[in-house]
Short mmCIF file of C-alpha atoms in Angstrom, two decimals:
data_model
loop_
_atom_site.label_atom_id
_atom_site.label_comp_id
_atom_site.label_asym_id
_atom_site.label_seq_id
_atom_site.Cartn_x
_atom_site.Cartn_y
_atom_site.Cartn_z
CA UNK A 362 -94.57 5.13 48.82
CA UNK A 363 -91.61 7.45 48.39
CA UNK A 364 -90.34 7.17 51.94
CA UNK A 365 -89.16 3.63 51.39
CA UNK A 366 -85.65 3.40 50.04
CA UNK A 367 -84.81 1.78 46.75
CA UNK A 368 -83.17 -1.53 47.42
CA UNK A 369 -82.55 -2.22 43.74
CA UNK A 370 -82.02 0.30 41.00
CA UNK A 371 -81.74 -0.77 37.41
CA UNK A 372 -80.56 2.06 35.19
CA UNK A 373 -80.67 1.77 31.41
CA UNK A 374 -79.44 -1.78 31.40
CA UNK A 375 -78.65 -3.45 28.08
CA UNK A 376 -77.25 -6.90 27.56
CA UNK A 377 -75.85 -8.18 24.28
CA UNK A 378 -74.70 -11.69 23.55
CA UNK A 379 -72.59 -13.02 20.76
CA UNK A 380 -74.58 -15.93 19.58
CA UNK A 381 -73.11 -19.34 20.14
CA UNK A 382 -72.83 -20.23 16.47
CA UNK A 383 -70.13 -17.63 16.14
CA UNK A 384 -68.22 -19.01 19.09
CA UNK A 385 -64.62 -19.66 18.22
CA UNK A 386 -63.12 -22.54 20.06
CA UNK A 387 -59.64 -22.87 18.71
CA UNK A 388 -56.83 -20.55 17.81
CA UNK A 389 -56.89 -21.93 14.29
CA UNK A 390 -60.53 -20.93 13.90
CA UNK A 391 -59.78 -17.57 15.35
CA UNK A 392 -56.88 -16.85 13.03
CA UNK A 393 -58.76 -18.15 10.02
CA UNK A 394 -61.77 -16.04 10.81
CA UNK A 395 -59.71 -12.92 11.29
CA UNK A 396 -57.87 -13.50 8.03
CA UNK A 397 -61.08 -14.05 6.17
CA UNK A 398 -62.57 -11.06 7.92
CA UNK A 399 -65.37 -13.21 9.15
CA UNK A 400 -65.44 -12.13 12.72
CA UNK A 401 -68.96 -10.98 12.25
CA UNK A 402 -70.51 -10.89 15.58
CA UNK A 403 -73.99 -12.12 15.33
CA UNK A 404 -75.17 -9.96 18.14
CA UNK A 405 -78.31 -10.61 20.01
CA UNK A 406 -79.79 -8.08 22.38
CA UNK A 407 -81.35 -9.87 25.28
CA UNK A 408 -82.14 -6.63 27.07
CA UNK A 409 -82.37 -3.12 25.71
CA UNK A 410 -82.37 -0.06 27.88
CA UNK A 411 -84.32 -1.44 30.82
CA UNK A 412 -84.79 0.73 33.89
CA UNK A 413 -86.83 0.25 37.04
CA UNK A 414 -86.53 0.48 40.79
CA UNK A 415 -87.55 -1.90 43.50
CA UNK A 416 -88.41 -0.64 46.95
CA UNK A 417 -87.61 -2.44 50.15
CA UNK A 418 -90.21 -5.04 50.97
CA UNK A 419 -91.62 -5.14 47.45
CA UNK A 420 -92.56 -8.44 45.91
CA UNK A 421 -91.66 -7.98 42.30
CA UNK A 422 -92.89 -10.31 39.61
CA UNK A 423 -91.09 -10.42 36.30
CA UNK A 424 -93.33 -11.69 33.52
CA UNK A 425 -93.07 -11.98 29.78
CA UNK A 426 -93.07 -14.52 26.98
CA UNK A 427 -90.26 -16.94 26.32
CA UNK A 428 -87.10 -15.15 25.28
CA UNK A 429 -88.22 -11.85 26.74
CA UNK A 430 -85.06 -11.62 28.85
CA UNK A 431 -86.47 -12.52 32.23
CA UNK A 432 -83.75 -14.91 33.26
CA UNK A 433 -81.06 -12.65 31.88
CA UNK A 434 -82.46 -9.88 34.04
CA UNK A 435 -82.33 -12.08 37.12
CA UNK A 436 -78.78 -13.15 36.40
CA UNK A 437 -77.73 -9.55 36.08
CA UNK A 438 -79.41 -8.76 39.39
CA UNK A 439 -77.71 -11.75 41.00
CA UNK A 440 -74.34 -10.44 39.79
CA UNK A 441 -73.63 -13.43 37.59
CA UNK A 442 -73.75 -11.46 34.37
CA UNK A 443 -72.34 -8.03 33.87
CA UNK A 444 -74.55 -5.82 31.71
CA UNK A 445 -73.05 -4.58 28.45
CA UNK A 446 -74.34 -1.11 29.22
CA UNK A 447 -76.09 0.57 32.09
CA UNK A 448 -75.83 0.11 35.79
CA UNK A 449 -77.38 -1.97 38.51
CA UNK A 450 -77.32 -0.97 42.16
CA UNK A 451 -78.22 -3.62 44.70
CA UNK A 452 -78.25 -2.69 48.38
CA UNK A 453 -78.18 -5.74 50.58
CA UNK A 454 -77.53 -9.45 50.59
CA UNK A 455 -78.90 -11.53 47.76
CA UNK A 456 -79.93 -15.17 47.97
CA UNK A 457 -80.27 -16.51 44.45
CA UNK A 458 -82.61 -19.40 43.88
CA UNK A 459 -81.71 -19.74 40.24
CA UNK A 460 -81.54 -23.46 39.65
CA UNK A 461 -80.94 -24.47 43.21
CA UNK A 462 -78.17 -26.90 43.88
CA UNK A 463 -76.04 -25.54 41.07
CA UNK A 464 -73.00 -25.59 43.28
CA UNK A 465 -73.30 -29.20 44.34
CA UNK A 466 -70.44 -31.53 43.74
CA UNK A 467 -71.94 -34.89 42.76
CA UNK A 468 -69.07 -36.86 44.27
CA UNK A 469 -69.52 -35.40 47.72
CA UNK A 470 -72.12 -36.41 50.27
CA UNK A 471 -75.09 -34.30 51.27
CA UNK A 472 -73.29 -33.32 54.47
CA UNK A 473 -70.17 -32.15 52.62
CA UNK A 474 -72.26 -30.37 50.03
CA UNK A 475 -74.10 -28.40 52.67
CA UNK A 476 -70.81 -26.94 53.81
CA UNK A 477 -69.53 -26.38 50.28
CA UNK A 478 -72.74 -24.87 48.97
CA UNK A 479 -73.18 -22.85 52.12
CA UNK A 480 -69.69 -21.45 51.68
CA UNK A 481 -70.50 -20.51 48.10
CA UNK A 482 -73.49 -18.58 49.35
CA UNK A 483 -71.20 -16.89 51.84
CA UNK A 484 -72.23 -18.50 55.13
CA UNK A 485 -69.75 -19.19 57.89
CA UNK A 486 -68.90 -22.73 58.87
CA UNK A 487 -70.04 -22.34 62.47
CA UNK A 488 -73.31 -20.93 61.23
CA UNK A 489 -73.83 -23.95 59.01
CA UNK A 490 -72.97 -26.31 61.82
CA UNK A 491 -75.55 -24.64 64.00
CA UNK A 492 -78.25 -24.90 61.37
CA UNK A 493 -77.20 -28.24 59.93
CA UNK A 494 -80.06 -30.20 61.43
CA UNK A 495 -82.54 -27.55 60.41
CA UNK A 496 -81.38 -27.75 56.79
CA UNK A 497 -81.59 -31.52 56.75
CA UNK A 498 -84.97 -31.55 58.44
CA UNK A 499 -86.47 -29.10 56.03
CA UNK A 500 -85.14 -31.05 53.06
CA UNK A 501 -86.37 -34.28 54.68
CA UNK A 502 -83.10 -36.02 53.95
CA UNK A 503 -82.27 -37.37 57.39
CA UNK A 504 -81.59 -40.84 56.09
CA UNK A 505 -79.35 -39.68 53.27
CA UNK A 506 -76.95 -37.33 54.98
CA UNK A 507 -73.89 -39.37 54.07
CA UNK A 508 -74.90 -40.45 50.59
CA UNK A 509 -73.06 -38.90 47.64
CA UNK A 510 -75.33 -36.41 45.96
CA UNK A 511 -74.87 -38.08 42.58
CA UNK A 512 -77.23 -40.81 43.80
CA UNK A 513 -79.98 -38.32 44.64
CA UNK A 514 -83.15 -37.91 42.66
CA UNK A 515 -83.82 -34.52 41.13
CA UNK A 516 -86.45 -33.84 43.76
CA UNK A 517 -84.01 -34.54 46.59
CA UNK A 518 -81.47 -32.33 44.86
CA UNK A 519 -83.88 -29.44 44.64
CA UNK A 520 -85.04 -29.87 48.22
CA UNK A 521 -81.54 -29.77 49.57
CA UNK A 522 -80.64 -26.78 47.42
CA UNK A 523 -83.70 -24.83 48.44
CA UNK A 524 -83.17 -25.68 52.07
CA UNK A 525 -79.58 -24.40 52.08
CA UNK A 526 -80.33 -21.26 50.12
CA UNK A 527 -83.18 -20.17 52.36
CA UNK A 528 -81.65 -20.90 55.73
CA UNK A 529 -80.79 -17.24 56.23
CA UNK A 530 -82.98 -14.23 56.05
CA UNK A 531 -81.57 -12.42 52.99
CA UNK A 532 -82.43 -8.85 52.10
CA UNK A 533 -83.30 -9.93 48.59
CA UNK A 534 -84.51 -13.31 47.42
CA UNK A 535 -84.36 -14.16 43.73
CA UNK A 536 -86.66 -16.94 42.63
CA UNK A 537 -86.57 -18.37 39.12
CA UNK A 538 -89.37 -20.88 38.77
CA UNK A 539 -87.85 -23.14 41.40
CA UNK A 540 -91.23 -23.70 42.89
CA UNK A 541 -92.01 -26.01 40.01
CA UNK A 542 -89.75 -28.72 41.42
CA UNK A 543 -90.55 -31.23 44.09
CA UNK A 544 -93.95 -32.67 44.82
CA UNK A 545 -96.99 -30.66 45.72
CA UNK A 546 -96.42 -30.91 49.43
CA UNK A 547 -92.89 -29.67 49.22
CA UNK A 548 -93.92 -26.83 46.93
CA UNK A 549 -96.34 -25.71 49.59
CA UNK A 550 -93.61 -25.88 52.17
CA UNK A 551 -91.39 -23.69 50.00
CA UNK A 552 -94.14 -21.17 49.44
CA UNK A 553 -94.74 -21.14 53.16
CA UNK A 554 -91.10 -20.36 53.81
CA UNK A 555 -90.99 -17.63 51.19
CA UNK A 556 -94.11 -16.08 52.67
CA UNK A 557 -92.54 -16.02 56.13
CA UNK A 558 -89.54 -14.27 54.66
CA UNK A 559 -91.79 -11.71 53.02
CA UNK A 560 -93.48 -11.06 56.34
CA UNK A 561 -90.09 -10.42 57.87
CA UNK A 562 -89.33 -7.83 55.21
CA UNK A 563 -87.38 -9.64 52.53
CA UNK A 564 -87.67 -8.19 49.06
CA UNK A 565 -88.52 -10.90 46.56
CA UNK A 566 -87.92 -11.02 42.83
CA UNK A 567 -89.90 -13.72 41.13
CA UNK A 568 -89.90 -14.95 37.58
CA UNK A 569 -92.90 -17.00 36.67
CA UNK A 570 -95.23 -17.95 33.88
CA UNK A 571 -97.84 -18.74 36.44
CA UNK A 572 -99.93 -15.60 36.37
CA UNK A 573 -102.13 -16.59 39.27
CA UNK A 574 -99.06 -17.02 41.48
CA UNK A 575 -97.83 -13.60 40.43
CA UNK A 576 -101.23 -12.05 41.13
CA UNK A 577 -101.30 -13.83 44.43
CA UNK A 578 -98.06 -12.71 45.98
CA UNK A 579 -96.59 -9.84 43.97
CA UNK A 580 -97.39 -6.18 44.52
CA UNK A 581 -95.31 -4.84 41.63
CA UNK A 582 -94.76 -6.34 38.21
CA UNK A 583 -92.23 -5.82 35.44
CA UNK A 584 -93.45 -6.88 32.02
CA UNK A 585 -90.64 -7.57 29.58
CA UNK A 586 -91.17 -8.02 25.90
CA UNK A 587 -88.35 -8.88 23.52
CA UNK A 588 -85.81 -7.43 25.86
CA UNK A 589 -87.62 -4.16 26.37
CA UNK A 590 -89.46 -2.93 29.37
CA UNK A 591 -93.02 -3.00 28.19
CA UNK A 592 -94.70 -2.06 31.40
CA UNK A 593 -93.93 -1.52 35.04
CA UNK A 594 -96.35 -0.90 37.83
CA UNK A 595 -98.88 -2.36 40.20
CA UNK A 596 -99.84 -5.98 39.74
CA UNK A 597 -103.48 -5.60 38.65
CA UNK A 598 -102.84 -3.15 35.85
CA UNK A 599 -99.80 -4.89 34.42
CA UNK A 600 -101.35 -8.33 34.61
CA UNK A 601 -104.32 -7.05 32.70
CA UNK A 602 -102.03 -5.68 29.99
CA UNK A 603 -100.21 -8.98 29.89
CA UNK A 604 -103.42 -10.94 29.49
CA UNK A 605 -104.55 -8.62 26.71
CA UNK A 606 -101.19 -9.13 25.02
CA UNK A 607 -101.59 -12.89 25.34
CA UNK A 608 -104.93 -12.70 23.61
CA UNK A 609 -103.49 -10.64 20.77
CA UNK A 610 -100.82 -13.26 20.20
CA UNK A 611 -103.41 -15.98 20.13
CA UNK B 943 -59.30 -7.49 47.43
CA UNK B 944 -57.82 -8.50 50.77
CA UNK B 945 -61.19 -7.89 52.37
CA UNK B 946 -62.84 -10.07 49.78
CA UNK B 947 -60.33 -12.84 50.37
CA UNK B 948 -61.09 -12.66 54.06
CA UNK B 949 -64.80 -12.70 53.43
CA UNK B 950 -64.52 -15.79 51.26
CA UNK B 951 -61.91 -17.58 53.36
CA UNK B 952 -64.50 -20.17 54.26
CA UNK B 953 -65.18 -20.91 50.61
CA UNK B 954 -61.46 -21.26 49.84
CA UNK B 955 -61.22 -23.58 52.80
CA UNK B 956 -64.11 -25.70 51.57
CA UNK B 957 -62.85 -25.81 48.00
CA UNK B 958 -59.41 -26.96 49.12
CA UNK B 959 -60.97 -29.59 51.35
CA UNK B 960 -63.08 -30.80 48.48
CA UNK B 961 -60.08 -31.18 46.19
CA UNK B 962 -58.17 -33.20 48.73
CA UNK B 963 -61.12 -35.33 49.72
CA UNK B 964 -61.99 -36.12 46.15
CA UNK B 965 -58.45 -36.99 45.23
CA UNK B 966 -58.26 -39.86 47.66
CA UNK B 967 -61.89 -40.82 47.93
CA UNK B 968 -62.31 -44.58 48.05
CA UNK B 969 -58.62 -45.37 47.96
CA UNK B 970 -57.51 -47.59 50.80
CA UNK B 971 -54.24 -45.82 51.49
CA UNK B 972 -55.75 -42.35 51.07
CA UNK B 973 -53.43 -39.52 51.97
CA UNK B 974 -50.51 -41.93 52.18
CA UNK B 975 -50.45 -41.83 48.39
CA UNK B 976 -49.22 -38.28 48.50
CA UNK B 977 -46.11 -39.63 50.19
CA UNK B 978 -45.86 -42.93 48.37
CA UNK B 979 -46.27 -41.53 44.90
CA UNK B 980 -43.15 -39.36 44.80
CA UNK B 981 -41.19 -42.05 46.65
CA UNK B 982 -42.05 -44.72 44.13
CA UNK B 983 -41.47 -42.42 41.19
CA UNK B 984 -38.15 -41.43 42.63
CA UNK B 985 -37.15 -45.06 43.21
CA UNK B 986 -37.88 -46.02 39.63
CA UNK B 987 -36.11 -43.04 38.14
CA UNK B 988 -33.19 -43.54 40.50
CA UNK B 989 -32.90 -47.18 39.48
CA UNK B 990 -32.99 -46.34 35.80
CA UNK B 991 -30.51 -43.55 35.98
CA UNK B 992 -28.03 -45.00 38.41
CA UNK B 993 -27.64 -48.05 36.21
CA UNK B 994 -28.06 -46.70 32.71
CA UNK B 995 -26.44 -43.32 32.91
CA UNK B 996 -23.99 -42.64 35.60
CA UNK B 997 -24.22 -39.08 36.72
CA UNK B 998 -21.60 -38.21 39.20
CA UNK B 999 -23.96 -36.99 41.92
CA UNK B 1000 -23.61 -37.89 45.58
CA UNK B 1001 -26.87 -38.94 47.24
CA UNK B 1002 -28.66 -39.16 43.93
CA UNK B 1003 -32.06 -40.20 45.47
CA UNK B 1004 -32.33 -36.95 47.40
CA UNK B 1005 -31.11 -34.90 44.44
CA UNK B 1006 -33.79 -36.49 42.31
CA UNK B 1007 -36.56 -36.21 44.87
CA UNK B 1008 -36.05 -32.48 45.40
CA UNK B 1009 -36.33 -32.00 41.66
CA UNK B 1010 -39.45 -34.08 41.43
CA UNK B 1011 -41.17 -32.36 44.33
CA UNK B 1012 -40.68 -28.95 42.76
CA UNK B 1013 -41.68 -30.01 39.28
CA UNK B 1014 -44.74 -32.01 40.34
CA UNK B 1015 -45.90 -29.12 42.48
CA UNK B 1016 -45.60 -26.69 39.62
CA UNK B 1017 -47.17 -28.91 36.98
CA UNK B 1018 -50.03 -30.04 39.19
CA UNK B 1019 -50.84 -26.56 40.44
CA UNK B 1020 -50.83 -24.93 37.02
CA UNK B 1021 -52.60 -27.79 35.31
CA UNK B 1022 -55.45 -27.86 37.78
CA UNK B 1023 -55.70 -24.10 37.96
CA UNK B 1024 -55.95 -24.00 34.17
CA UNK B 1025 -59.09 -26.13 34.15
CA UNK B 1026 -60.62 -24.71 37.30
CA UNK B 1027 -62.80 -22.09 35.62
CA UNK B 1028 -64.23 -24.52 33.11
CA UNK B 1029 -64.83 -27.18 35.75
CA UNK B 1030 -66.80 -24.77 37.86
CA UNK B 1031 -68.66 -23.35 34.90
CA UNK B 1032 -71.98 -24.53 36.25
CA UNK B 1033 -71.42 -22.58 39.39
CA UNK B 1034 -70.12 -19.43 37.75
CA UNK B 1035 -73.27 -19.28 35.66
CA UNK B 1036 -75.57 -19.30 38.63
CA UNK B 1037 -74.06 -17.62 41.64
CA UNK B 1038 -71.79 -14.66 41.95
CA UNK B 1039 -68.42 -15.76 43.31
CA UNK B 1040 -65.13 -13.98 42.70
CA UNK B 1041 -63.74 -16.13 39.93
CA UNK B 1042 -60.09 -16.04 40.91
CA UNK B 1043 -61.01 -18.11 43.96
CA UNK B 1044 -61.11 -21.23 41.80
CA UNK B 1045 -57.55 -21.13 40.47
CA UNK B 1046 -56.40 -19.90 43.85
CA UNK B 1047 -57.95 -22.78 45.76
CA UNK B 1048 -56.50 -25.23 43.25
CA UNK B 1049 -53.01 -23.88 43.77
CA UNK B 1050 -53.49 -24.01 47.53
CA UNK B 1051 -54.63 -27.66 47.27
CA UNK B 1052 -51.42 -28.48 45.44
CA UNK B 1053 -49.52 -26.64 48.15
CA UNK B 1054 -51.19 -28.79 50.79
CA UNK B 1055 -50.29 -31.81 48.74
CA UNK B 1056 -46.64 -30.79 48.74
CA UNK B 1057 -46.76 -30.62 52.52
CA UNK B 1058 -47.82 -34.26 52.50
CA UNK B 1059 -44.81 -35.18 50.38
CA UNK B 1060 -42.33 -33.53 52.72
CA UNK B 1061 -42.34 -36.50 55.13
CA UNK B 1062 -41.26 -38.62 52.17
CA UNK B 1063 -38.36 -36.28 51.69
CA UNK B 1064 -37.40 -36.49 55.35
CA UNK B 1065 -37.59 -40.29 55.16
CA UNK B 1066 -35.15 -40.33 52.27
CA UNK B 1067 -32.87 -37.93 54.11
CA UNK B 1068 -32.84 -40.22 57.13
CA UNK B 1069 -32.35 -43.24 54.97
CA UNK B 1070 -29.43 -41.85 53.03
CA UNK B 1071 -27.83 -40.33 56.09
CA UNK B 1072 -28.14 -36.76 54.86
CA UNK B 1073 -27.26 -34.02 57.26
CA UNK B 1074 -30.10 -32.39 59.19
CA UNK B 1075 -29.81 -28.77 60.02
CA UNK B 1076 -32.18 -26.08 61.18
CA UNK B 1077 -31.69 -24.49 57.77
CA UNK B 1078 -33.99 -27.17 56.43
CA UNK B 1079 -36.93 -25.19 57.78
CA UNK B 1080 -36.18 -22.44 55.30
CA UNK B 1081 -37.12 -24.70 52.39
CA UNK B 1082 -40.66 -23.34 52.71
CA UNK B 1083 -39.49 -20.00 51.31
CA UNK B 1084 -38.79 -21.25 47.78
CA UNK B 1085 -41.93 -23.38 47.99
CA UNK B 1086 -44.07 -20.36 48.88
CA UNK B 1087 -42.50 -18.29 46.12
CA UNK B 1088 -43.12 -21.11 43.67
CA UNK B 1089 -46.73 -21.20 44.80
CA UNK B 1090 -47.16 -17.52 43.93
CA UNK B 1091 -45.42 -18.11 40.63
CA UNK B 1092 -47.73 -21.04 39.85
CA UNK B 1093 -50.76 -18.97 40.81
CA UNK B 1094 -49.80 -16.29 38.31
CA UNK B 1095 -49.25 -18.82 35.54
CA UNK B 1096 -52.43 -20.65 36.58
CA UNK B 1097 -54.52 -17.48 36.37
CA UNK B 1098 -53.10 -16.71 32.95
CA UNK B 1099 -53.76 -20.22 31.67
CA UNK B 1100 -57.23 -20.39 33.19
CA UNK B 1101 -58.23 -17.11 31.56
CA UNK B 1102 -57.15 -18.22 28.11
CA UNK B 1103 -58.29 -21.83 28.45
CA UNK B 1104 -61.87 -20.56 28.67
CA UNK B 1105 -61.60 -19.15 25.17
CA UNK B 1106 -59.19 -21.58 23.56
CA UNK B 1107 -59.40 -25.18 24.66
CA UNK B 1108 -56.24 -25.82 22.63
CA UNK B 1109 -54.31 -24.51 25.58
CA UNK B 1110 -54.91 -27.78 27.41
CA UNK B 1111 -53.14 -29.82 24.77
CA UNK B 1112 -50.49 -27.26 24.14
CA UNK B 1113 -49.65 -26.95 27.79
CA UNK B 1114 -49.28 -30.70 28.18
CA UNK B 1115 -46.54 -30.59 25.56
CA UNK B 1116 -44.97 -27.56 27.15
CA UNK B 1117 -44.82 -29.35 30.49
CA UNK B 1118 -42.90 -32.22 28.92
CA UNK B 1119 -40.46 -29.71 27.49
CA UNK B 1120 -40.13 -28.10 30.90
CA UNK B 1121 -39.56 -31.48 32.49
CA UNK B 1122 -36.44 -31.94 30.38
CA UNK B 1123 -35.37 -28.32 30.49
CA UNK B 1124 -35.25 -28.32 34.27
CA UNK B 1125 -32.29 -30.03 35.94
CA UNK B 1126 -34.49 -32.53 37.77
CA UNK B 1127 -32.56 -35.73 37.20
CA UNK B 1128 -29.33 -34.47 35.67
CA UNK B 1129 -26.68 -32.10 36.94
CA UNK B 1130 -26.54 -28.70 35.30
CA UNK B 1131 -22.93 -29.13 34.31
CA UNK B 1132 -23.55 -31.94 31.82
CA UNK B 1133 -25.35 -29.54 29.49
CA UNK B 1134 -23.07 -28.32 26.72
CA UNK B 1135 -22.27 -24.65 27.05
CA UNK B 1136 -24.21 -23.57 24.00
CA UNK B 1137 -27.39 -25.07 25.43
CA UNK B 1138 -27.01 -23.77 28.95
CA UNK B 1139 -29.40 -20.99 28.01
CA UNK B 1140 -32.32 -23.41 27.93
CA UNK B 1141 -31.88 -24.14 31.58
CA UNK B 1142 -31.01 -20.59 32.51
CA UNK B 1143 -34.06 -19.06 30.84
CA UNK B 1144 -36.32 -21.59 32.49
CA UNK B 1145 -37.86 -19.95 35.57
CA UNK B 1146 -38.37 -23.28 37.30
CA UNK B 1147 -34.61 -23.78 37.47
CA UNK B 1148 -34.30 -20.92 39.94
CA UNK B 1149 -36.95 -22.22 42.30
CA UNK B 1150 -35.46 -25.68 42.11
CA UNK B 1151 -31.95 -24.44 42.77
CA UNK B 1152 -33.03 -22.43 45.78
CA UNK B 1153 -34.95 -25.40 47.18
CA UNK B 1154 -32.18 -27.86 46.44
CA UNK B 1155 -29.48 -25.65 47.93
CA UNK B 1156 -31.30 -25.77 51.25
CA UNK B 1157 -32.41 -29.39 51.35
CA UNK B 1158 -29.68 -31.10 49.42
CA UNK B 1159 -26.76 -28.71 49.59
CA UNK B 1160 -27.40 -27.74 53.18
CA UNK B 1161 -26.62 -24.08 52.49
CA UNK B 1162 -28.72 -20.96 52.33
CA UNK B 1163 -29.65 -19.96 48.81
CA UNK B 1164 -27.85 -16.81 47.76
CA UNK B 1165 -29.63 -13.50 48.08
CA UNK B 1166 -29.41 -13.14 44.35
CA UNK B 1167 -31.23 -16.42 43.83
CA UNK B 1168 -34.03 -15.49 46.19
CA UNK B 1169 -34.29 -12.10 44.57
CA UNK B 1170 -34.72 -13.69 41.14
CA UNK B 1171 -37.37 -16.07 42.51
CA UNK B 1172 -39.26 -13.23 44.17
CA UNK B 1173 -39.22 -11.18 40.99
CA UNK B 1174 -40.42 -14.14 38.96
CA UNK B 1175 -43.18 -14.88 41.44
CA UNK B 1176 -44.55 -11.36 41.57
CA UNK B 1177 -44.00 -10.78 37.88
CA UNK B 1178 -46.09 -13.82 37.03
CA UNK B 1179 -48.76 -12.82 39.55
CA UNK B 1180 -48.94 -9.38 38.01
CA UNK B 1181 -49.23 -10.62 34.44
CA UNK B 1182 -51.60 -13.50 35.31
CA UNK B 1183 -53.75 -11.37 37.58
CA UNK B 1184 -54.02 -8.64 34.96
CA UNK B 1185 -54.96 -11.01 32.15
CA UNK B 1186 -57.46 -12.77 34.37
CA UNK B 1187 -59.16 -9.60 35.57
CA UNK B 1188 -59.42 -8.35 31.97
CA UNK B 1189 -61.07 -11.54 30.77
CA UNK B 1190 -63.18 -12.62 33.71
CA UNK B 1191 -66.38 -10.73 32.93
CA UNK B 1192 -66.92 -12.73 29.79
CA UNK B 1193 -66.20 -16.17 31.28
CA UNK B 1194 -69.89 -16.70 31.87
CA UNK B 1195 -70.58 -16.53 28.16
CA UNK B 1196 -68.00 -19.15 27.22
CA UNK B 1197 -67.93 -21.80 29.91
#
């Protein structure tokens, strides 16, 4: 085990949010609140002192109840959020599948969005041109290449997004319940593609409530509870703990 | 930083393309509007002012157009840059992208737009029989400096607009003030001495003067003028860049 290098290291990460109700939108509010001494920050700790490592080639499942901090953790790993405290080291390229198609511009056509979204994910234009047909084929959108994306159904949206995001072989793939979109057949296709990536050595981080999926593909599991690392280890043991915990709650 | 810019050059390219495409999507004349718009605006203003108020300015259309090009460039670039972070909030929340790319690409789009208006300027020069000289090529220098200046201001505005939406309204008013405080349609000398300060403390005046000296006056701007413009440009970049980098980590929480 130890000879594999750590591709991700999470060291004592904490994340605090100021809750939205205390959000100040205008200067007037701001000044008033300062004068009244009301700048109480209603702080909410989404994550508290979480540490774990992921080795190259690991398939890591992140499980936990709602509000446990799973998505926050993924966003920190994807570099979208900066942790309030602690440090995250990520060695390699990351392909985030957090709400695929987030970077689409509804006014632009599928073709234009492939280039825009691809650029956001850091691909070169020539590369995208080369793989253009492949992306369209996988998303099964041949007929709709020049239709503005605003006219797409949510399934088409997700298919296109997934297709663009997975066109390369990233070192790390972050999956946040995207597999729940699209019809059954397309879900299978996605799983197929993710499995091929795994075979080729991609490290996968997966957030899911679907325990059987986690048991199926993950070899390591992080169990978060109320922002704290409850358990970390091999899938069987952690899943058992999780199930026991579920029963307690019930 | 430079490395990062190079790495994301494709994204900047795509963002600029998107802005331009979207601007003229489904309009019949498309890019021609970039030329027509300033021309028509200039014509109307010229008509109003050459009949109502008589400023003693030779070749008033060109005088006016140079002013309008500079001011429109500045106001468009800063205005769009200001909203760029909020507009792309959805994206910032989901994928890591260096955030300054959004204001930057907006300012570049406005720069591209200015390039489209230059033919309009040349048309007016031909039409009014203005003198052509190789010096004309140097008019890109004040334009480039103004672009850097706008980028600095844009970064500053964008950073604060995320926290205080009031900035949008406030800045609209400020732009109107600037419009009158910059000698766009009047000659500097009609301002009474005690108010000259308003024009002199307005940074846009310097960019406009440098640009106008080349295009309209057919002379090189003085070294002093260019020096002031350069200082303003880099000063604003420094301040804007600093404010932006201080604030950017928390954008995600507020967009």
